[in-house]
XYZ file of C-alpha atoms in Angstrom:
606
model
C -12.708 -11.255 -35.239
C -12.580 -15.038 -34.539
C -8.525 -14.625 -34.881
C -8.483 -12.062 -32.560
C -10.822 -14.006 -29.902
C -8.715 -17.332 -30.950
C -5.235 -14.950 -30.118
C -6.918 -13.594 -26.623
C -7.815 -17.347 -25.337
C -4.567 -18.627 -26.180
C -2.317 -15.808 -25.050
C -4.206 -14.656 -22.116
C -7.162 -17.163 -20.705
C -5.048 -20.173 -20.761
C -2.187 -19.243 -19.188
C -4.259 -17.387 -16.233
C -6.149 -20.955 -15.760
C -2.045 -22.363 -16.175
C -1.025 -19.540 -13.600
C -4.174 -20.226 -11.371
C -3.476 -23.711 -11.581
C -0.269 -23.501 -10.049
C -1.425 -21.000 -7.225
C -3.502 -23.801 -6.089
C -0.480 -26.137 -6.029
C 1.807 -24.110 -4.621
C -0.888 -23.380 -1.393
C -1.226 -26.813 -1.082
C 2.547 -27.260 -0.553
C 3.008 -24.328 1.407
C 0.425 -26.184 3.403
C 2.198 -29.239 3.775
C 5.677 -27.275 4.033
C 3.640 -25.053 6.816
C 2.496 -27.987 8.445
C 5.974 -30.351 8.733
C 7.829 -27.149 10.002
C 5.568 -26.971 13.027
C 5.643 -30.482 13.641
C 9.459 -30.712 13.554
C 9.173 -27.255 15.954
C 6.486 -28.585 18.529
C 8.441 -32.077 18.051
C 11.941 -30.308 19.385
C 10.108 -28.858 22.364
C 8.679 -32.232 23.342
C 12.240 -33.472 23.012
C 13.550 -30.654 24.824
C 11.179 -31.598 28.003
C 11.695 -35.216 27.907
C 15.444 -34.353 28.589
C 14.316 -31.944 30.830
C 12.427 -34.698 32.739
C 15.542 -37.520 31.556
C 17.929 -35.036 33.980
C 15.595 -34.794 36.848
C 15.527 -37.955 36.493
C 19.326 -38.401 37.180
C 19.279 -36.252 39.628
C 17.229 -37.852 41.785
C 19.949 -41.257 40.980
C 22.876 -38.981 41.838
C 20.939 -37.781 44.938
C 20.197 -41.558 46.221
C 24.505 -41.723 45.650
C 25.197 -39.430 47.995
C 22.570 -40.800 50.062
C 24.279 -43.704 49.941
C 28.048 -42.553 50.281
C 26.918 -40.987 53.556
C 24.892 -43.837 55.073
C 28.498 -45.973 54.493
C 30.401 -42.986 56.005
C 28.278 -42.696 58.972
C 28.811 -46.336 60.015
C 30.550 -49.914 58.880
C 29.505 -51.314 55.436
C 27.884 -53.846 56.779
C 26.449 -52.503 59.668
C 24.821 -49.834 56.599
C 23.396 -52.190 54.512
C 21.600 -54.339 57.227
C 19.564 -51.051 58.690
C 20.024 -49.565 54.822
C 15.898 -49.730 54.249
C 14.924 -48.272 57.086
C 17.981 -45.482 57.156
C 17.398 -44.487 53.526
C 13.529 -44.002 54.182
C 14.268 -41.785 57.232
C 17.064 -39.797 55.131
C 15.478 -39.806 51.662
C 12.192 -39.144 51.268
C 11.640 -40.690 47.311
C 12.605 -44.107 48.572
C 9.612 -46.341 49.301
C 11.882 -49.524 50.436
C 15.500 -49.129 50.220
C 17.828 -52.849 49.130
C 21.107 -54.116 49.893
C 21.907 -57.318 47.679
C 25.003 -58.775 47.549
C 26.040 -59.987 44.019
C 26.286 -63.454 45.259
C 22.911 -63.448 45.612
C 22.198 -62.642 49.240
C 19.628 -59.844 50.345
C 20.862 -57.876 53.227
C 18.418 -55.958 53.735
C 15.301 -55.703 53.832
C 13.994 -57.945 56.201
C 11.316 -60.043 55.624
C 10.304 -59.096 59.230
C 10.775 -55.444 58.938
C 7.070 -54.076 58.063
C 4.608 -55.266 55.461
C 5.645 -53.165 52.739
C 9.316 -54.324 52.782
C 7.578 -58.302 53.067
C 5.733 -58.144 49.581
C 9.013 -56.246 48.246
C 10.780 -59.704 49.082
C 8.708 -61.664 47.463
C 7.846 -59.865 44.747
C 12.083 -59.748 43.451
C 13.839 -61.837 45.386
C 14.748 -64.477 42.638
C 15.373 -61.643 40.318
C 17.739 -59.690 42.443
C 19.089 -63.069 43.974
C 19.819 -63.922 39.964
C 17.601 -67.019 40.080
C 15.470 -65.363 37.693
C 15.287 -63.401 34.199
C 12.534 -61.135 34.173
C 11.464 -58.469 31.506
C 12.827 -55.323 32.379
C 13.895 -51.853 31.284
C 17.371 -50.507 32.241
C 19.540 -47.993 31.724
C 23.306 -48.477 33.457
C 25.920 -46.104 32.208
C 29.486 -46.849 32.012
C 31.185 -47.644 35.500
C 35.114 -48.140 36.731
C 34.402 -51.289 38.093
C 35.190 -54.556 36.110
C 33.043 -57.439 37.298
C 34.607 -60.052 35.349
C 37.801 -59.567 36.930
C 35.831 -60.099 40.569
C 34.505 -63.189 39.053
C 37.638 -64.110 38.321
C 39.533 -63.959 41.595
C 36.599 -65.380 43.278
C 36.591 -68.242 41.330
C 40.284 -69.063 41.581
C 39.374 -68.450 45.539
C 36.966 -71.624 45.343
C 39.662 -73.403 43.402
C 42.175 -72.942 46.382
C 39.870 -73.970 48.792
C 38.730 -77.522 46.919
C 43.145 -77.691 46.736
C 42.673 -77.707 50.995
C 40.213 -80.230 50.837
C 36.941 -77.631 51.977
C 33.958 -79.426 50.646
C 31.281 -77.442 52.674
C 30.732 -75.173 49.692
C 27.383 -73.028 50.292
C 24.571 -73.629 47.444
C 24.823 -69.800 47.010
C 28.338 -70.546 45.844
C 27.925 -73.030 43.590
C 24.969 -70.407 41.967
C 27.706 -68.439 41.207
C 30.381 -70.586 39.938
C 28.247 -71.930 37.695
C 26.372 -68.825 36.501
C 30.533 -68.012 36.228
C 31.372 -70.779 33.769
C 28.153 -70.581 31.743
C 28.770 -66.559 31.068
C 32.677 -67.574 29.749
C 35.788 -65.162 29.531
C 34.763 -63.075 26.919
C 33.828 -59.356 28.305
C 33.763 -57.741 25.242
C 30.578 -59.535 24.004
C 27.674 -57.626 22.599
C 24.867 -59.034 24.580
C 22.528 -56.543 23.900
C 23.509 -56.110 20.000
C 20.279 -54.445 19.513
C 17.972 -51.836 21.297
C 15.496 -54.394 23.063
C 17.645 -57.483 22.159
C 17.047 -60.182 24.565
C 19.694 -61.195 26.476
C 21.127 -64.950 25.500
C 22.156 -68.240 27.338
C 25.866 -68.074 28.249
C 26.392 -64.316 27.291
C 28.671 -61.610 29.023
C 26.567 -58.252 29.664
C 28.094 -55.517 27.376
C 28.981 -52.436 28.541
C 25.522 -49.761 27.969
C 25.685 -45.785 27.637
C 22.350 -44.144 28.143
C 20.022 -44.379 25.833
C 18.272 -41.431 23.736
C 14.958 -40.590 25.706
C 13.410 -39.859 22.142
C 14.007 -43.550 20.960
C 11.132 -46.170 22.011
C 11.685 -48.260 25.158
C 11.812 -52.018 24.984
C 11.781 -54.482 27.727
C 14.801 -56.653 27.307
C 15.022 -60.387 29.740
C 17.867 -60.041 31.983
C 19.088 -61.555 35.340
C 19.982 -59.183 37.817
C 23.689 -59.639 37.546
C 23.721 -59.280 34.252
C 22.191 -55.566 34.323
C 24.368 -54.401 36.559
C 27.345 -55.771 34.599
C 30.712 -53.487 35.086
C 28.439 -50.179 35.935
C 28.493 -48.526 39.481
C 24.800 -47.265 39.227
C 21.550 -47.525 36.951
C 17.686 -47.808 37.035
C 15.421 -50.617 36.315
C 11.995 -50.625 36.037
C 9.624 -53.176 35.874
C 5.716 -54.056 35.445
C 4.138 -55.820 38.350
C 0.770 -55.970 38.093
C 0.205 -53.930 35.526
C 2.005 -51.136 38.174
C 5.103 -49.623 37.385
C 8.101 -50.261 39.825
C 11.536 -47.957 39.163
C 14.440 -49.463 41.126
C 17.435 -47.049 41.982
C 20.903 -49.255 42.082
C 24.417 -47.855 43.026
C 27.565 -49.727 43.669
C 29.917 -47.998 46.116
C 33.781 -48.399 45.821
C 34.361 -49.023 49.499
C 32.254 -52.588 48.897
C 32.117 -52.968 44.836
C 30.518 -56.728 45.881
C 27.153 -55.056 47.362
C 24.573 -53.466 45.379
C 22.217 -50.740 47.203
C 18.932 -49.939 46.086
C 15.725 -48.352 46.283
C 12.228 -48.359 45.095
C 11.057 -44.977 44.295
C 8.109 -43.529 45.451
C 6.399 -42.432 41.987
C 4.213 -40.176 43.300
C 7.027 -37.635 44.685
C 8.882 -38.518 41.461
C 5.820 -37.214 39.496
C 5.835 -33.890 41.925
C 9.219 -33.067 40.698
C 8.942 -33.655 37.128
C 5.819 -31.519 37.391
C 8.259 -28.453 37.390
C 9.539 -29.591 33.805
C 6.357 -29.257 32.288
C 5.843 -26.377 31.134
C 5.485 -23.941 27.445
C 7.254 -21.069 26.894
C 5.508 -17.615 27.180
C 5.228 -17.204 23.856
C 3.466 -20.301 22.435
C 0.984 -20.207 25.663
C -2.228 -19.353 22.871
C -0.730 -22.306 20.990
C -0.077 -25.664 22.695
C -0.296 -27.399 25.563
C 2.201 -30.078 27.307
C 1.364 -33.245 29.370
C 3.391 -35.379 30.985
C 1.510 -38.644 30.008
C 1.934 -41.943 32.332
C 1.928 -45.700 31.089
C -1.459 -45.890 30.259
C -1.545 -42.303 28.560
C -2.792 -40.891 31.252
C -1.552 -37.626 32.336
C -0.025 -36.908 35.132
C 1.130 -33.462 34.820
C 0.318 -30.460 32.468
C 0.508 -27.549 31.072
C -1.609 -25.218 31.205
C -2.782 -26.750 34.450
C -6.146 -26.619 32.775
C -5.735 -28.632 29.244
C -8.363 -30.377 29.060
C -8.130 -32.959 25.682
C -8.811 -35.991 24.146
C -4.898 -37.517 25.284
C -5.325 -39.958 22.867
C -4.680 -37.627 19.937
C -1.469 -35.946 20.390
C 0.078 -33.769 17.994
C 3.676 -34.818 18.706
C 5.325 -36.574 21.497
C 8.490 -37.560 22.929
C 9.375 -41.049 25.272
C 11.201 -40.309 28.042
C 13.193 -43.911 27.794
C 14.003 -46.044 29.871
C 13.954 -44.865 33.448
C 9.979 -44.291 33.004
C 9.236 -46.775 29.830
C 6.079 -45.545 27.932
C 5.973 -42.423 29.745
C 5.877 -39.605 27.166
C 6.084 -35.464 26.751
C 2.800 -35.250 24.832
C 2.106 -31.701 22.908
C -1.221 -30.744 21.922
C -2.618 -28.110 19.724
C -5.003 -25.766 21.524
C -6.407 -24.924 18.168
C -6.090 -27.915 16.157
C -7.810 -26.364 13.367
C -5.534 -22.923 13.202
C -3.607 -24.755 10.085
C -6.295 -25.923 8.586
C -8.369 -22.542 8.858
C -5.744 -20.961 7.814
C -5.336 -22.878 4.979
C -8.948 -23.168 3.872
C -8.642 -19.141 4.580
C -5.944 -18.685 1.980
C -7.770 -21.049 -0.393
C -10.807 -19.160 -0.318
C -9.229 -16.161 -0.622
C -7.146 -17.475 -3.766
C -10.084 -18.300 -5.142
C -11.626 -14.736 -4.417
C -9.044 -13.695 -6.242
C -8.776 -16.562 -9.315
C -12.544 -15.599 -10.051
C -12.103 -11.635 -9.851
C -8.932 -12.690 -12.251
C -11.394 -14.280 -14.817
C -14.097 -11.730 -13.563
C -11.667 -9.181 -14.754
C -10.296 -11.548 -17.810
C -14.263 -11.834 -19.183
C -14.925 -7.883 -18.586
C -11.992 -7.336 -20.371
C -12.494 -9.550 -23.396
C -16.198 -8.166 -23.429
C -14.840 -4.432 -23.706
C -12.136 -5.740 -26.090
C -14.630 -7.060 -28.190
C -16.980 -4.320 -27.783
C -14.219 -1.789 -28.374
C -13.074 -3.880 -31.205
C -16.868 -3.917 -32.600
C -16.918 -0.192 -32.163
C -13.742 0.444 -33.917
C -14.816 -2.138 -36.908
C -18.225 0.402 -36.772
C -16.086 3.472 -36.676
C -14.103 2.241 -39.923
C -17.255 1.144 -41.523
C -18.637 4.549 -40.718
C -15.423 6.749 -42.098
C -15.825 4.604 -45.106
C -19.440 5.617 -45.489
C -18.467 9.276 -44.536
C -16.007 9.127 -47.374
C -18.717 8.231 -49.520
C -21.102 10.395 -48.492
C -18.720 13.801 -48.533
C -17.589 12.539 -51.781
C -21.088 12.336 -53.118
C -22.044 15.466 -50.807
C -19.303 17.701 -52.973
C -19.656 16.335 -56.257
C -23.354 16.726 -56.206
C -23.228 20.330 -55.984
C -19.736 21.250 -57.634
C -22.273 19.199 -60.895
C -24.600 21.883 -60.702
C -22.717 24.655 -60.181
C -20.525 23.377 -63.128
C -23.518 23.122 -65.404
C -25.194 26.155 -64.675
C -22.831 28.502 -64.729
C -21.391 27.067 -67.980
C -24.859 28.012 -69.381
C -24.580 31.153 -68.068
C -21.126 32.108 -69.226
C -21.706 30.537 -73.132
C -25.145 32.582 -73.093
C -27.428 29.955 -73.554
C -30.210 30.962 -71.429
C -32.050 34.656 -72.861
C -34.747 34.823 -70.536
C -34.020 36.638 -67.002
C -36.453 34.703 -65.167
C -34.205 31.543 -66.063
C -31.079 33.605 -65.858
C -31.839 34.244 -62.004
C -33.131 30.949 -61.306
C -30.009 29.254 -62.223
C -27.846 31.534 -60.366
C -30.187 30.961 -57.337
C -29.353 27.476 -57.881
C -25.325 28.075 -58.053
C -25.603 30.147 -54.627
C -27.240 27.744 -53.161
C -25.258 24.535 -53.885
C -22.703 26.805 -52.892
C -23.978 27.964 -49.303
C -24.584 23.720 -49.095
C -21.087 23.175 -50.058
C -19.601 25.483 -47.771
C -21.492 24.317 -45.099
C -20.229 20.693 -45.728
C -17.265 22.137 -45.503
C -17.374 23.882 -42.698
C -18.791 20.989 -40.668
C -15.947 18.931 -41.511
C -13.398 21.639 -40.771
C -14.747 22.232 -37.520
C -14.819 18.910 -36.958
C -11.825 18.364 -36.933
C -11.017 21.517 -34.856
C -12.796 19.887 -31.880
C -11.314 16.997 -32.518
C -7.858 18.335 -32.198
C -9.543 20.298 -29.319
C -8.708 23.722 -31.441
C -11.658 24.963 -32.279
C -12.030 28.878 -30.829
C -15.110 30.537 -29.433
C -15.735 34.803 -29.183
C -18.012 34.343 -26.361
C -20.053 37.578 -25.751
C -23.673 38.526 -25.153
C -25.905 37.522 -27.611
C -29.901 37.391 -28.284
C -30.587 34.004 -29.303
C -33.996 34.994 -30.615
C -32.389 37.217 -33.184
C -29.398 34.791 -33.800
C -32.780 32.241 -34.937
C -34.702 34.715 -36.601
C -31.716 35.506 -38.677
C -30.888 32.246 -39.836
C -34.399 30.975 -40.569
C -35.121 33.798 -43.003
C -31.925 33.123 -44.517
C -32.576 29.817 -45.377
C -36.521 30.269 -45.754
C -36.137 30.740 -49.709
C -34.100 27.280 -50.075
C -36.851 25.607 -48.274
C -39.650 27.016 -50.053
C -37.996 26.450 -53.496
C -37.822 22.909 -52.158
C -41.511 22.761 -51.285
C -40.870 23.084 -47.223
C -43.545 25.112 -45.667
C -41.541 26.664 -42.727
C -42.922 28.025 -39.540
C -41.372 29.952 -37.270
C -42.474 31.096 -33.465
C -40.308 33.598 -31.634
C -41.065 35.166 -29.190
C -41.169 39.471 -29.169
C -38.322 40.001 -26.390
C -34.892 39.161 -26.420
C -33.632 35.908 -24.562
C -29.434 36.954 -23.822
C -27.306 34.014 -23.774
C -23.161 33.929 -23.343
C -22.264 32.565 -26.709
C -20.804 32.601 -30.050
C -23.329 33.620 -32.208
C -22.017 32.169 -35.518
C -21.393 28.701 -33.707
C -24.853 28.690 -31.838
C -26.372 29.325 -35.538
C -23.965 27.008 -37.299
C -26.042 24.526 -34.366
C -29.712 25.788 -35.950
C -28.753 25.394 -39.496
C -27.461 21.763 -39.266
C -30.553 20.909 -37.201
C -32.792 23.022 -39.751
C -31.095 20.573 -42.791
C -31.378 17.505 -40.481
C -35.000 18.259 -40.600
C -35.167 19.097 -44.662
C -33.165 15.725 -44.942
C -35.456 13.241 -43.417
C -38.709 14.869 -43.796
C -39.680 12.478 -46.388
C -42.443 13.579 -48.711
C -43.935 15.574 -45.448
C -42.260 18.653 -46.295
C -43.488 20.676 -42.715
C -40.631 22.759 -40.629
C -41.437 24.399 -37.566
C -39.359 26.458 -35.197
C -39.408 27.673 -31.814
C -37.549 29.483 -29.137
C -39.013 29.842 -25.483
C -37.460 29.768 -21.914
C -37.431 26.831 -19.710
C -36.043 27.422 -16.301
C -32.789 28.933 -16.484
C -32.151 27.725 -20.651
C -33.291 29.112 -24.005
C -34.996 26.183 -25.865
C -34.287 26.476 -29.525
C -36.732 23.626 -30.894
C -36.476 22.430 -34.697
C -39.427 19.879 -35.398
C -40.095 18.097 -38.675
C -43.100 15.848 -40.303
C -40.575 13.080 -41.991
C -39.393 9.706 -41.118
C -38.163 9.955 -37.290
C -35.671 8.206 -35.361
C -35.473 4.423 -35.496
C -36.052 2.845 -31.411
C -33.175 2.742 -29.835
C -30.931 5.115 -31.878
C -32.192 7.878 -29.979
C -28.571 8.416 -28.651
C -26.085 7.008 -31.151
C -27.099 9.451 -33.587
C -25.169 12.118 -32.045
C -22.347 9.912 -32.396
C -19.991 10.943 -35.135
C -20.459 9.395 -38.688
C -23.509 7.216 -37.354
C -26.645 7.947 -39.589
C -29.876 6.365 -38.755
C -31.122 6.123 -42.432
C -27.181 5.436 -43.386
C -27.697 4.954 -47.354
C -26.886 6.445 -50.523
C -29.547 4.245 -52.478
C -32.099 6.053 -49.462
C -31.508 9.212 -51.384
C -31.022 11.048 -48.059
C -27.785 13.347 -48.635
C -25.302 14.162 -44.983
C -22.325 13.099 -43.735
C -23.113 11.853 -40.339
C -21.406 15.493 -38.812
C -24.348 17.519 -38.603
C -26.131 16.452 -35.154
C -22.572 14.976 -34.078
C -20.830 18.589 -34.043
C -23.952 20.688 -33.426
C -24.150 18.874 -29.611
C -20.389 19.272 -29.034
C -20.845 23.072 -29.957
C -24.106 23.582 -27.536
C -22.044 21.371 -24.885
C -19.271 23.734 -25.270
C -21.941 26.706 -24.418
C -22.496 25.013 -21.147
C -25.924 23.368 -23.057
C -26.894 20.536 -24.679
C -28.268 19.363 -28.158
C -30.913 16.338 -27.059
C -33.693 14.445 -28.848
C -37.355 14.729 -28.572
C -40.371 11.868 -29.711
C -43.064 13.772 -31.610
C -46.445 12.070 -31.105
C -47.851 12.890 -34.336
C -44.654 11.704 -36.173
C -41.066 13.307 -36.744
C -38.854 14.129 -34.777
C -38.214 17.170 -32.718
C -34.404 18.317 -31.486
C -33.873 20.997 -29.028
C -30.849 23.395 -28.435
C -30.161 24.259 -24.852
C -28.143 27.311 -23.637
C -28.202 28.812 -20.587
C -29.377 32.145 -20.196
C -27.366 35.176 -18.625
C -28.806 38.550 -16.618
C-alpha cells in the first residue's frame, strides 16, 4: 500500500503541481507578451498621428510659399517685403505678423510703427533675426538649392574691391557680416550640429539638416539666425518667450535668395487644423482615446471629444518634433484595467481549474485507495471462501465417508442406528449439494448466465414446501421451527426452484448464527403490492453497521473458522441477486428482542 501511494505522488501529484506550476508562468508571460504587443500597437497609432499632424504641419509651410511666391509676383521684391506684414495678414489668415529680414541683418518689414502687435514682435527678435544674438531654439530646415557660403563669398570679395577704390564709409551692418564671415571660415561641410540638440559652436559653419523624426525628443539647440537658415530655402523655428510658445514660418525665394520672409503663426488656427488629425479608428473607439497634448500637457484637442483623464498618465505617446517641441499624440486607455482584469480573470480561472485538478487528483487517489482497499478485502475474502468451501465439503464428504463405510462392512445390527446414519448421509448430502449449488449459480450470475422459467407460482406453497422439507434437519439439530402461512394462495411471476433456493439459504443463515437459541420462525403475508417471505432467528444478530455489506459476496459478519459457524459468504450474497432478478429484493430487518429477521420481497401478479 505505502508503494503504491509512494508510486501515485511521484508519478501523478508532482508533476500536476510541475504542470500547474508552469500554467502559472506561462499566464504571466502571456501577460507581459499581451501587454508589450498593445503597447507597440497603440504606440504605432500615436506615431501614425504625430505624422499625421508633422504633414499638416508642412502644409501649412508650403502654403505660406505660395503665399509668398505670389506676394513677389504681384509686385517688386522690394516693394513686397516692405508692405509683406500687413499683405500676408490680409492674404493668409495663420499669420499673426508676417517678417522680411535681410541676411545682412536688416528688418524690412515690420515696422516698428505699424500697430502694437508688430512693435513687441520687434523687440522681442530683433537681435536674433538681425544675428546679434544666439538664442535657444528649435528648428527644423530641410535641404535647400541655395549655397550661402558661396553668397558670402562674393560679397566679401565685393568689400575687398571696394577698400582697393579707396571706399572707407563701410556701414556697421557690414562689418557684422564680414566678421561673422571670417569667424565661420571656408569649411561648409562642417558638422555643426554633430548631435540631435548639439549646441552650436564659436566659429562653426551650419551643416546641412534633413527633417527630423517627429517620434524622437525635441531639444533646443543655441543658434544665430543665420546660422539656422544655413543653405535651406525654408524651415520653422520655434521659440519660448515667456513661457509662450512662438512658431516662426521662414522661406527664401529664388528671385531674392538674400531676403528671408517670415511669419509668426497664429497657434490657435494651427490647433483648429490639427484638430482634424486627431482622431481613432472605428474599431478601437471602446478602447482608447487620443489627445493632442500642448507644452504644458495640456490638451488641446481630442478624441473622443469627451475623454475626460488624468493627462498626466498616458499609456503611450508620440512628440511631434520640432515644429511644435513638447507637443505630443498622447493615447489613453479607456479601460485601463481591461489587461489587468483580464489577466486576474484568467488567473482565477486557472486556479478554478488547478484546484478542481487536485480536487479531482485527491478524489481519485481516495477511490484508488478505497478501490485498492476493497480489492485487498475481496482477496482476503476469496481466500477465506477457499477456506471455508474447503472446510464446507470436507466436513460432510467425512461423514458420509464414515457412515456409509459402517453401513456397507455391516457394523451397525440395529435398524434404529441403521436409519439414523443414513439420515445423516442424506443430509450432509442435501448440505453438500446445496454448497454446491450456491457456488455454481454463483458463478452463473456472475457470468450473467444464469436462466430463469418464469411462470405463475404460489409462493405460500413454494414456502410451505421447503420448510417441511427441511423441518426434520432442524429438529434433529434441536431447532424448534415455526411456521405461519397464511390459508390462500399469494401468485407471484417467478421461478419457483430459485425463489426457494432464496428461503433455504435464508432458513440455514438462520440455523447458522442462532447460537445456542435454537428458535426459527417463518412467515409469509402481503404488504402492498409484494409477498413478504420473513425468516427470523433467536441467535447472535448482525454486528452495527454491517447491516449492508453482508449481502456483499464472500463478506461474513462472524467471518471465522475457530467461531465454529460453517458458510461460505454466498448464501445472503446470491439469495438478493435472485429476488432482485424477480423484480424484489432480499433486505435486513433489527429484531428487538434479539436476532435477526430477513425478508424476501416479490411482487405479486393478478
Amino acid at each position: 500500500m505505502k508503494k503504491i501511494a509512494l508510486v501515485f505522488v511521484l508519478a501523478v501529484f508532482v508533476p500536476s503541481l510541475v504542470l500547474a506550476w508552469l500554467a502559472v508562468r506561462s499566464l504571466r508571460d502571456q501577460q507581459i507578451v499581451l501587454e508589450r504587443q498593445q503597447a507597440l500597437l497603440y504606440q504605432g497609432i500615436a506615431d501614425g498621428l504625430a505624422r499625421e499632424a508633422i504633414s499638416f504641419l508642412q502644409s501649412s509651410q508650403r502654403e505660406f510659399n505660395q503665399q509668398v511666391e505670389r506676394l513677389l509676383a504681384e509686385s517688386s521684391v522690394a516693394d513686397a517685403a516692405s508692405h509683406f506684414d500687413r499683405r500676408l495678414r490680409q492674404a493668409w489668415p495663420y499669420a499673426e505678423i508676417g517678417f522680411a529680414v535681410s541676411l545682412d541683418g536688416n528688418i524690412i518689414a515690420p515696422s516698428l510703427f505699424d500697430s502694437p502687435e508688430a512693435r513687441k514682435f520687434r523687440l522681442e527678435n530683433e537681435r536674433f533675426l538681425c544675428s546679434r544674438e544666439v538664442l535657444e531654439v528649435y528648428w527644423n530646415g530641410p535641404k535647400g538649392q541655395i549655397n550661402l557660403t558661396q553668397l558670402d563669398q562674393e560679397k566679401e570679395f565685393a568689400k575687398r574691391d571696394s577698400k582697393a577704390e579707396g571706399d572707407k564709409n563701410i556701414t556697421s551692418s557690414d562689418k557684422e557680416v564680414a566678421v561673422e564671415t571670417k569667424s565661420k571660415g571656408d569649411g561648409s561641410d562642417k558638422a555643426v550640429f554633430a548631435t540631435k540638440g548639439g549646441k552650436v559652436p564659436s566659429g562653426g559653419v551650419p551643416a546641412k539638416r534633413t527633417e527630423p523624426d517627429a517620434s524622437a525628443k525635441t531639444n533646443a539647440e543655441g543658434a544665430e539666425f543665420r546660422q539656422l537658415v544655413g543653405d535651406s530655402t525654408e524651415g520653422t523655428l520655434a521659440r519660448f518667450l515667456q513661457a509662450k510658445l512662438n512658431l516662426l514660418f521662414w522661406y527664401r525665394s529664388p528671385r531674392d535668395p538674400q531676403l528671408v520672409f517670415g511669419a509668426q503663426v497664429d497657434l490657435r488656427r494651427v490647433v483648429e487644423g490639427l484638430k482634424r488629425t486627431v482622431r481613432v479608428d472605428d474599431a478601437l473607439t471602446n478602447e482608447i482615446g487620443v489627445a493632442l497634448l500642448d507644452d504644458n500637457g495640456k490638451p488641446v484637442a481630442a478624441s473622443p471629444p469627451r475623454l475626460v483623464r488624468d493627462w498626466k498618465h498616458k499609456f503611450v505617446a508620440s512628440e511631434i518634433g520640432e515644429v511644435l517641441p513638447h507637443w505630443e499624440m498622447a493615447v489613453y486607455l479607456l479601460n485601463p484595467v481591461r489587461v489587468a482584469q483580464s489577466a486576474r480573470t484568467a488567473k482565477f480561472l486557472l486556479g478554478v481549474l488547478i484546484g478542481v485538478l487536485l480536487v479531482a487528483i485527491g478524489v481519485g487517489s481516495w477511490l484508488i485507495v478505497t478501490d485498492l482497499k476493497r480489492q485487498l478485502t475481496l482477496a482476503r475474502q476469496k481466500t477465506d471462501f477457499v477456506s471455508n468451501v474447503s472446510h464446507e465439503l470436507k466436513t460432510p464428504l467425512t461423514s458420509i465417508r464414515m457412515f456409509s463405510e459402517l453401513l456397507a462392512e455391516g457394523r451397525v445390527k440395529e435398524e434404529p442406528k441403521r436409519q439414523h446414519y443414513l439420515h445423516i448421509i442424506t443430509a450432509e448430502t442435501a448440505r453438500l449439494t446445496r454448497l454446491i449449488n450456491n457456488v455454481l449459480d454463483f458463478a452463473r450470475l456472475e457470468r450473467g448466465e444464469k436462466k430463469y422459467e418464469f411462470k405463475p407460482c404460489d409462493l405460500v406453497s413454494i414456502t410451505r414446501e421447503t420448510v417441511e422439507t427441511y423441518r426434520p434437519h432442524l429438529q434433529s439439530n434441536g431447532f424448534e421451527l415455526h411456521c405461519g402461512l397464511p390459508a390462500e394462495p399469494m401468485n407471484v411471476n417467478a421461478d419457483g426452484d430459485a425463489l426457494a433456493q432464496v428461503v433455504v439459504n435464508l432458513i440455514s443463515n438462520a440455523e447458522k448464527y442462532s447460537a445456542d437459541q435454537k428458535e426459527i420462525a417463518v412467515t409469509v403475508q402481503r404488504n402492498g403490492r409484494f409477498v413478504e417471505v420473513k425468516v427470523l432467528d433467536r441467535g447472535l444478530g448482525v454486528p452495527t453497521g454491517c447491516e449492508d455489506k453482508i449481502f456483499e459476496q464472500f463478506y461474513r459478519a462472524h467471518d471465522s473458522l475457530a467461531s465454529g459457524i460453517q458458510g461460505s459468504g454466498l448464501g445472503l450474497t446470491l439469495a438478493r441477486q435472485i429476488a432482485r432478478s424477480h423484480g424484489g429484493d432480499v433486505v435486513y430487518e433489527p429484531c428487538e428482542a434479539g436476532g435477526s429477521c430477513f425478508v424476501l420481497r416479490v411482487p405479486m401478479v393478478g
